[in-house]
Coordinates of C-alpha atoms in Angstrom, one line a residue:
Chain R
X19 CA 135.5 150.4 91.1
X20 CA 135.9 147.5 93.6
X21 CA 134.3 144.2 92.7
X22 CA 134.0 140.9 94.5
X23 CA 134.2 137.9 92.2
X24 CA 132.8 134.8 94.0
X25 CA 133.9 131.3 93.6
X26 CA 130.5 130.6 92.1
X27 CA 131.1 133.1 89.4
X28 CA 134.5 131.6 88.5
X29 CA 132.8 128.1 88.4
X30 CA 130.2 129.4 86.0
X31 CA 132.9 131.0 83.8
X32 CA 134.5 127.5 83.6
X33 CA 131.2 126.1 82.5
X34 CA 130.7 128.8 79.9
X35 CA 134.2 128.1 78.7
X36 CA 133.3 124.4 78.2
X37 CA 130.2 125.4 76.1
X38 CA 132.3 127.8 74.1
X39 CA 134.9 125.1 73.4
X40 CA 132.2 122.8 72.1
X41 CA 130.7 125.5 69.9
X42 CA 134.1 126.5 68.6
X43 CA 134.8 122.9 67.7
X44 CA 131.4 122.7 65.9
X45 CA 132.2 125.9 63.9
X46 CA 129.8 128.1 65.8
X47 CA 130.5 131.9 65.4
X48 CA 127.9 133.6 67.7
X49 CA 126.3 132.5 70.9
X50 CA 123.4 134.0 72.9
X51 CA 123.4 134.5 76.7
X52 CA 120.4 132.1 76.7
X53 CA 122.5 129.3 75.1
X54 CA 125.3 129.9 77.6
X55 CA 122.8 129.8 80.5
X56 CA 121.2 126.5 79.5
X57 CA 123.9 124.2 80.6
X58 CA 124.5 125.6 84.1
X59 CA 120.8 126.1 84.7
X60 CA 121.1 129.8 85.4
X61 CA 119.2 132.7 83.8
X62 CA 120.4 134.6 80.7
X63 CA 120.5 137.7 82.9
X64 CA 123.0 135.9 85.2
X65 CA 125.2 135.1 82.3
X66 CA 125.2 138.8 81.2
X67 CA 125.9 139.9 84.7
X68 CA 128.8 137.4 85.1
X69 CA 130.4 138.5 81.9
X70 CA 129.9 142.2 82.6
X71 CA 132.2 141.8 85.7
X72 CA 135.1 141.5 83.3
X73 CA 134.2 144.0 80.7
X74 CA 131.7 144.2 77.9
X75 CA 132.0 141.3 75.4
X76 CA 128.6 141.2 73.8
X77 CA 126.3 143.4 71.8
X78 CA 122.7 143.7 72.6
X79 CA 120.6 141.5 70.3
X80 CA 123.6 140.2 68.5
X81 CA 125.0 137.8 71.1
X82 CA 128.7 137.1 71.8
X83 CA 131.4 136.2 69.3
X84 CA 132.4 132.6 70.2
X85 CA 136.0 132.9 69.4
X86 CA 136.5 136.2 71.1
X87 CA 134.6 135.3 74.3
X88 CA 136.4 132.0 74.5
X89 CA 139.7 133.7 74.2
X90 CA 138.7 136.3 76.8
X91 CA 137.5 133.7 79.4
X92 CA 140.6 131.6 78.7
X93 CA 142.7 134.6 79.7
X94 CA 140.5 135.4 82.7
X95 CA 140.8 131.8 84.0
X96 CA 144.6 131.9 83.6
X97 CA 144.4 129.1 80.9
X98 CA 146.4 131.1 78.3
X99 CA 149.6 129.8 79.9
X100 CA 151.2 126.6 81.2
X101 CA 151.2 126.0 85.0
X102 CA 153.8 123.6 86.4
X103 CA 152.3 121.4 89.0
X104 CA 153.7 119.1 91.7
X105 CA 151.6 116.3 93.3
X106 CA 152.3 115.3 96.9
X107 CA 151.1 111.8 97.7
X108 CA 151.4 108.9 95.3
X109 CA 148.4 107.0 96.6
X110 CA 145.1 106.5 94.9
X111 CA 144.1 110.1 94.4
X112 CA 147.6 111.2 93.3
X113 CA 147.8 108.3 90.8
X114 CA 144.3 109.1 89.5
X115 CA 145.4 112.7 88.9
X116 CA 148.6 111.7 87.2
X117 CA 146.6 109.3 84.9
X118 CA 144.1 112.0 83.8
X119 CA 145.1 113.7 80.6
X120 CA 142.5 116.5 80.8
X121 CA 144.7 118.6 83.1
X122 CA 147.6 118.8 80.7
X123 CA 145.1 119.8 77.9
X124 CA 144.0 122.8 80.0
X125 CA 147.5 123.9 80.7
X126 CA 148.2 122.1 84.0
X127 CA 151.3 120.1 83.6
X128 CA 152.3 117.7 86.4
X129 CA 156.1 117.7 86.4
X130 CA 156.9 116.0 89.7
X131 CA 155.3 113.6 92.2
X132 CA 156.5 113.2 95.8
X133 CA 155.8 110.9 98.7
X134 CA 157.5 110.1 102.0
X135 CA 156.9 106.4 102.0
X136 CA 160.3 104.7 101.2
X137 CA 158.4 101.9 99.3
X138 CA 156.9 104.4 96.9
X139 CA 160.0 106.6 96.4
X140 CA 161.8 105.6 93.2
X141 CA 158.7 103.9 91.7
X142 CA 157.5 105.0 88.3
X143 CA 153.9 106.4 87.8
X144 CA 153.4 107.0 84.1
X145 CA 156.3 109.0 82.9
X146 CA 157.3 110.3 86.3
X147 CA 159.4 108.9 89.1
X148 CA 158.2 109.3 92.7
X149 CA 160.7 111.5 94.7
X150 CA 161.3 111.9 98.4
X151 CA 159.0 114.7 99.6
X152 CA 162.0 116.2 101.5
X153 CA 163.4 117.2 98.1
X154 CA 160.4 119.2 97.1
X155 CA 162.0 122.7 97.8
X156 CA 165.0 122.1 95.6
X157 CA 162.8 120.5 92.9
X158 CA 160.3 123.3 92.9
X159 CA 162.9 126.0 92.6
X160 CA 164.7 124.2 89.8
X161 CA 161.6 123.2 87.9
X162 CA 159.7 126.5 88.4
X163 CA 156.7 124.7 90.1
X164 CA 153.9 127.1 91.0
X165 CA 151.0 124.8 92.0
X166 CA 151.1 122.0 94.5
X167 CA 148.4 119.3 94.8
X168 CA 148.0 117.7 98.2
X169 CA 146.8 114.1 97.8
X170 CA 148.1 112.8 101.1
X171 CA 146.1 111.5 104.2
X172 CA 144.5 114.3 106.2
X173 CA 147.0 113.9 109.0
X174 CA 149.9 114.8 106.8
X175 CA 148.2 117.6 104.8
X176 CA 149.2 120.6 107.0
X177 CA 152.9 119.5 107.1
X178 CA 152.9 119.1 103.3
X179 CA 151.2 122.5 102.9
X180 CA 153.9 124.1 105.1
X181 CA 156.6 122.5 102.9
X182 CA 154.9 123.8 99.7
X183 CA 154.9 127.3 101.2
X184 CA 158.6 127.0 102.0
X185 CA 159.1 125.7 98.4
X186 CA 157.8 129.0 97.0
X187 CA 154.6 127.5 95.5
X188 CA 151.9 130.1 94.9
X189 CA 148.8 127.9 94.9
X190 CA 147.7 124.7 96.6
X191 CA 144.9 122.4 95.6
X192 CA 144.0 120.3 98.6
X193 CA 142.2 116.9 98.3
X194 CA 142.7 116.0 101.9
X195 CA 139.5 116.5 104.0
X196 CA 140.8 119.1 106.4
X197 CA 141.2 122.9 106.3
X198 CA 144.8 124.2 105.8
X199 CA 146.5 127.2 107.2
X200 CA 148.6 129.2 104.7
X201 CA 149.9 132.7 104.4
X202 CA 147.8 135.2 102.3
X203 CA 150.4 135.1 99.5
X204 CA 149.5 131.4 98.9
X205 CA 146.0 130.6 97.4
X206 CA 144.4 127.4 98.7
X207 CA 141.5 125.7 97.1
X208 CA 139.9 122.7 98.8
X209 CA 138.4 119.9 96.7
X210 CA 135.4 118.4 98.5
X211 CA 134.0 115.5 96.6
X212 CA 131.1 115.3 99.0
X213 CA 129.7 118.4 97.3
X214 CA 129.0 116.4 94.1
X215 CA 127.2 113.8 96.1
X216 CA 125.1 116.5 97.7
X217 CA 124.2 118.0 94.4
X218 CA 122.9 114.5 93.3
X219 CA 121.1 113.8 96.6
X220 CA 119.5 117.2 96.3
X221 CA 118.1 116.4 92.9
X222 CA 117.0 112.9 94.0
X223 CA 115.3 114.1 97.2
X224 CA 113.7 116.8 95.1
X225 CA 112.3 114.1 92.8
X226 CA 110.5 112.9 95.9
X227 CA 108.5 116.1 95.9
X228 CA 110.9 118.9 96.8
X229 CA 112.2 121.6 94.4
X230 CA 114.5 120.3 91.7
X231 CA 117.8 121.5 90.5
X232 CA 117.5 123.3 87.1
X233 CA 120.8 121.8 85.7
X234 CA 118.8 119.8 83.2
X235 CA 117.0 122.9 82.0
X236 CA 113.6 121.6 83.3
X237 CA 111.2 123.7 85.3
X238 CA 109.6 122.5 88.5
X239 CA 106.8 123.7 90.6
X240 CA 107.4 124.7 94.1
X241 CA 105.3 123.2 96.8
Chain H
X28 CA 105.2 129.7 91.9
X29 CA 107.8 128.2 89.6
X30 CA 111.4 128.5 90.7
X31 CA 114.6 127.4 89.0
X32 CA 117.3 126.4 91.4
X33 CA 120.7 126.4 89.8
X34 CA 123.6 124.1 90.5
X35 CA 125.4 127.1 91.8
X36 CA 122.7 127.6 94.4
X37 CA 122.9 124.0 95.5
X38 CA 126.6 124.3 95.8
X39 CA 126.3 127.4 98.0
X40 CA 123.8 125.6 100.2
X41 CA 126.4 122.8 100.7
X42 CA 128.9 125.5 101.7
X43 CA 126.5 127.2 104.1
X44 CA 125.8 123.7 105.6
X45 CA 129.5 123.2 106.3
X46 CA 129.7 126.6 108.1
X47 CA 126.5 125.7 110.1
X48 CA 128.0 122.3 111.1
X49 CA 131.1 124.1 112.3
X50 CA 129.1 126.7 114.2
X51 CA 126.9 124.0 115.7
X52 CA 129.9 122.0 116.9
X53 CA 131.3 125.2 118.5
X54 CA 128.0 125.8 120.3
X55 CA 126.9 128.8 118.2
X56 CA 123.2 129.5 118.4
X57 CA 122.6 132.3 115.8
X58 CA 124.3 133.2 112.6
X59 CA 124.1 136.3 110.3
X60 CA 123.9 136.2 106.5
X61 CA 127.2 138.1 106.6
X62 CA 128.9 135.2 108.4
X63 CA 127.4 132.7 106.0
X64 CA 128.5 134.8 103.1
X65 CA 132.1 135.1 104.1
X66 CA 133.3 131.6 103.4
X67 CA 131.9 131.3 99.9
X68 CA 132.9 134.9 99.0
X69 CA 129.4 136.0 98.1
X70 CA 127.3 139.0 99.4
X71 CA 125.0 138.7 102.4
X72 CA 122.2 139.6 100.0
X73 CA 123.0 136.5 97.9
X74 CA 122.8 134.3 101.0
X75 CA 119.3 135.8 101.9
X76 CA 118.2 135.3 98.3
X77 CA 119.4 131.6 98.3
X78 CA 117.7 130.8 101.5
X79 CA 114.5 132.6 100.5
X80 CA 114.1 130.1 97.6
X81 CA 113.2 127.5 100.1
X82 CA 111.1 129.5 102.5
X83 CA 111.8 132.0 105.2
X84 CA 114.2 130.9 107.8
X85 CA 115.6 134.1 109.3
X86 CA 114.3 137.2 111.0
X87 CA 115.4 140.6 110.0
X88 CA 118.1 141.9 112.3
X89 CA 118.2 138.8 114.4
X90 CA 119.9 136.4 112.0
X91 CA 119.2 132.7 111.6
X92 CA 119.0 129.9 114.2
X93 CA 122.0 127.7 113.6
X94 CA 120.3 124.4 114.6
X95 CA 117.1 125.2 112.7
X96 CA 118.8 126.3 109.5
X97 CA 121.2 123.4 109.6
X98 CA 118.3 121.0 109.9
X99 CA 116.4 122.7 107.1
X100 CA 119.4 122.6 104.7
X101 CA 120.1 119.1 105.6
X102 CA 116.6 118.1 104.5
X103 CA 116.8 120.2 101.4
X104 CA 120.1 118.6 100.3
X105 CA 118.6 115.1 101.0
X106 CA 121.1 114.4 103.8
X107 CA 118.4 113.5 106.3
X108 CA 118.5 109.9 105.1
X109 CA 120.9 107.2 104.0
X110 CA 121.7 106.7 100.3
X111 CA 123.0 103.3 99.2
X112 CA 125.7 103.7 96.7
X113 CA 127.5 101.3 94.2
X114 CA 130.9 102.1 92.7
X115 CA 131.7 100.8 89.2
X116 CA 135.4 100.7 88.6
X117 CA 137.9 99.4 91.2
X118 CA 140.9 101.5 89.9
X119 CA 142.5 104.5 91.5
X120 CA 139.4 106.7 91.7
X121 CA 137.1 104.0 92.9
X122 CA 139.6 102.9 95.6
X123 CA 140.1 106.6 96.7
X124 CA 136.3 106.9 97.0
X125 CA 136.0 103.7 99.0
X126 CA 138.8 104.8 101.3
X127 CA 137.2 108.2 102.1
X128 CA 135.1 108.1 105.3
X129 CA 133.5 111.5 104.7
X130 CA 130.9 110.1 102.4
X131 CA 129.4 107.8 104.9
X132 CA 129.3 110.6 107.5
X133 CA 127.1 112.6 105.1
X134 CA 124.8 109.6 104.5
X135 CA 126.4 108.1 101.4
X136 CA 127.1 104.5 102.1
X137 CA 129.0 102.5 99.5
X138 CA 127.6 99.0 99.8
X139 CA 129.0 97.4 96.6
X140 CA 131.9 97.8 94.2
X141 CA 132.1 96.3 90.7
X142 CA 134.6 95.9 88.0
X143 CA 134.8 93.8 84.8
X144 CA 138.5 92.9 85.1
X145 CA 138.8 89.3 86.1
X146 CA 142.0 90.1 88.0
X147 CA 140.1 92.6 90.2
X148 CA 136.9 90.6 90.7
X149 CA 137.1 88.8 94.1
X150 CA 139.7 91.2 95.5
X151 CA 139.0 92.9 98.8
X152 CA 139.0 96.8 99.0
X153 CA 138.5 97.8 102.6
X154 CA 135.4 95.9 103.8
X155 CA 134.0 95.2 100.4
X156 CA 134.7 92.5 97.8
X157 CA 134.9 93.5 94.1
X158 CA 132.1 91.9 92.2
X159 CA 131.6 91.2 88.5
X160 CA 129.9 94.2 86.9
X161 CA 127.5 91.9 85.1
X162 CA 125.9 91.1 88.4
X163 CA 125.1 94.8 89.2
X164 CA 121.4 94.5 88.3
X165 CA 120.6 91.7 90.8
X166 CA 122.8 93.3 93.4
X167 CA 121.1 96.7 93.0
X168 CA 117.6 95.2 93.4
X169 CA 118.6 93.1 96.4
X170 CA 120.5 95.8 98.2
X171 CA 118.2 98.7 97.3
X172 CA 121.0 100.7 95.6
X173 CA 119.9 104.1 94.3
X174 CA 123.2 105.9 93.4
X175 CA 125.9 104.7 91.1
X176 CA 129.4 106.1 90.8
X177 CA 131.2 105.7 87.5
X178 CA 134.9 105.5 88.1
X179 CA 135.8 103.6 85.0
X180 CA 137.9 104.7 81.9
X181 CA 136.0 107.0 79.6
X182 CA 135.6 104.4 77.0
X183 CA 133.5 102.2 79.3
X184 CA 131.5 104.9 80.9
X185 CA 128.4 104.9 78.7
X186 CA 128.1 101.1 78.8
X187 CA 128.2 101.2 82.6
X188 CA 125.7 104.1 82.7
X189 CA 123.3 102.0 80.6
X190 CA 123.8 99.1 83.0
X191 CA 123.1 101.4 85.9
X192 CA 119.8 102.5 84.3
X193 CA 118.8 98.9 83.7
X194 CA 119.7 98.2 87.3
X195 CA 117.0 100.7 88.4
X196 CA 119.5 103.3 89.8
X197 CA 118.1 106.9 90.1
X198 CA 121.3 108.9 90.2
X199 CA 124.7 108.6 88.6
X200 CA 127.9 110.4 89.7
X201 CA 130.2 110.3 86.7
X202 CA 134.0 110.7 87.2
X203 CA 134.8 109.7 83.7
X204 CA 135.7 112.6 81.4
X205 CA 132.9 112.2 78.9
X206 CA 129.2 113.2 78.7
X207 CA 126.7 110.5 79.3
X208 CA 123.3 109.8 77.8
X209 CA 120.6 108.8 80.3
X210 CA 116.8 108.9 80.4
X211 CA 115.2 111.9 82.2
X212 CA 114.2 109.7 85.1
X213 CA 117.9 109.3 86.0
X214 CA 119.9 112.3 87.3
X215 CA 123.5 112.5 86.2
X216 CA 126.1 114.7 87.8
X217 CA 129.6 115.0 86.2
X218 CA 132.6 115.5 88.4
X219 CA 135.1 117.6 86.5
X220 CA 138.2 118.0 88.6
X221 CA 139.7 120.5 86.1
X222 CA 137.2 123.0 87.5
X223 CA 139.1 123.2 90.8
X224 CA 142.4 123.7 88.9
X225 CA 140.7 126.5 87.0
X226 CA 139.5 128.2 90.2
X227 CA 143.1 128.2 91.4
X228 CA 144.6 129.4 88.1
X229 CA 142.0 132.2 88.0
X230 CA 143.2 133.4 91.5
X231 CA 146.9 133.0 90.6
X232 CA 146.5 134.8 87.3
X233 CA 144.5 137.5 89.1
X234 CA 147.4 137.9 91.5
X235 CA 149.4 138.9 88.4
X236 CA 147.2 142.0 88.1
X237 CA 143.7 140.7 87.2
X238 CA 140.5 140.7 89.4
X239 CA 140.8 138.2 92.2
X240 CA 138.4 135.7 93.6
X241 CA 136.8 136.8 96.8
X242 CA 136.9 133.3 98.4
X243 CA 139.3 134.6 101.0
X244 CA 137.1 137.5 101.9
X245 CA 139.6 140.1 100.5
X246 CA 138.6 142.9 98.3
X247 CA 140.4 143.8 95.1
X248 CA 140.5 146.7 92.8
X249 CA 139.5 146.2 89.3
X250 CA 141.8 147.5 86.6

């Protein structure tokens, strides 16, 4: 059987995982598709469909085991292991990423940071020293780095992506606002923070009389 | 008719909008649901369903008019107007947001930046001066600010959100890693950058033999 798993589905799995983490912390044992649906503003049927893509986790009328489903989604999302991450670009975005502890908690460990600016090279950010980006290939091989984060200006992003490919990285998370070219063996994800603004403006414009996002669980009448 | 529009749908609309912008720039006149589906890795049926939520834009067998659909989605997403934005927190994330020109292009104009650190107040970031966060209410009223961005440490986020509510803001974009309490009249969106890492680790883990995200348009066999 051939299935296509959309980015939207993966994103919803991440959200279900957040809910399951909370429930687990509160000592919850069982969860319904309705409860999982609430936070993301989708239907319970959508939750069941999403989870059925990966095998059957629940029992009709009984709901899902919190611990089991959490563990399964953790594996599906690749969070059951550590990922070694390098950040290219020690500017504002790179520094913000390095300062954020949530990544390490989910298994994403930033082990190196690179820049090409001689004034930044050698400086300390948190526990890391900024290295010359030209040394990325040798660093990556030695440190077993698999994921690269591009936090450079847009003009430098493709060159850095090429260097990451040559460094043997398997995945690139791109914060620079431009599309990158990479071979099919390297997975690229673009972070577009404008999307979050658009989700907000959608809801605010909707408050002016247009349909409203269901993220809050409210229902709205269509004009 | 009562419809629920999920965050996932709004996110897909944003992606369709990006494709339509590109096509429009290239002089494209007509687009199929298949073409719109490719980039987000969903099915053409999903595209037709998403767009049907907001009225009928296409004609069977003929596809959608690029200019018309672009204009409609622009209105639906609330991008057919300017939004005046204030940023709270002049640290790394706040500075990164202020430096990013893409927001202004989509209609999100940062008109004020605030902090509570006396060392930051009075400093210049780009074309803006950092103001004392205590002055946010008067600034917001005078400048007609509607959206607030929280780019503070997690510990300060709720206090800043309360201040934004008192300042009459209608929407909050929260970059701090904690959930906020706000009245129903204020829309809150949380930016969770871990989600993007998880989308990447999902794809990389899938490359080790599990189902793979279809963002690249590839098909994969399920085990």
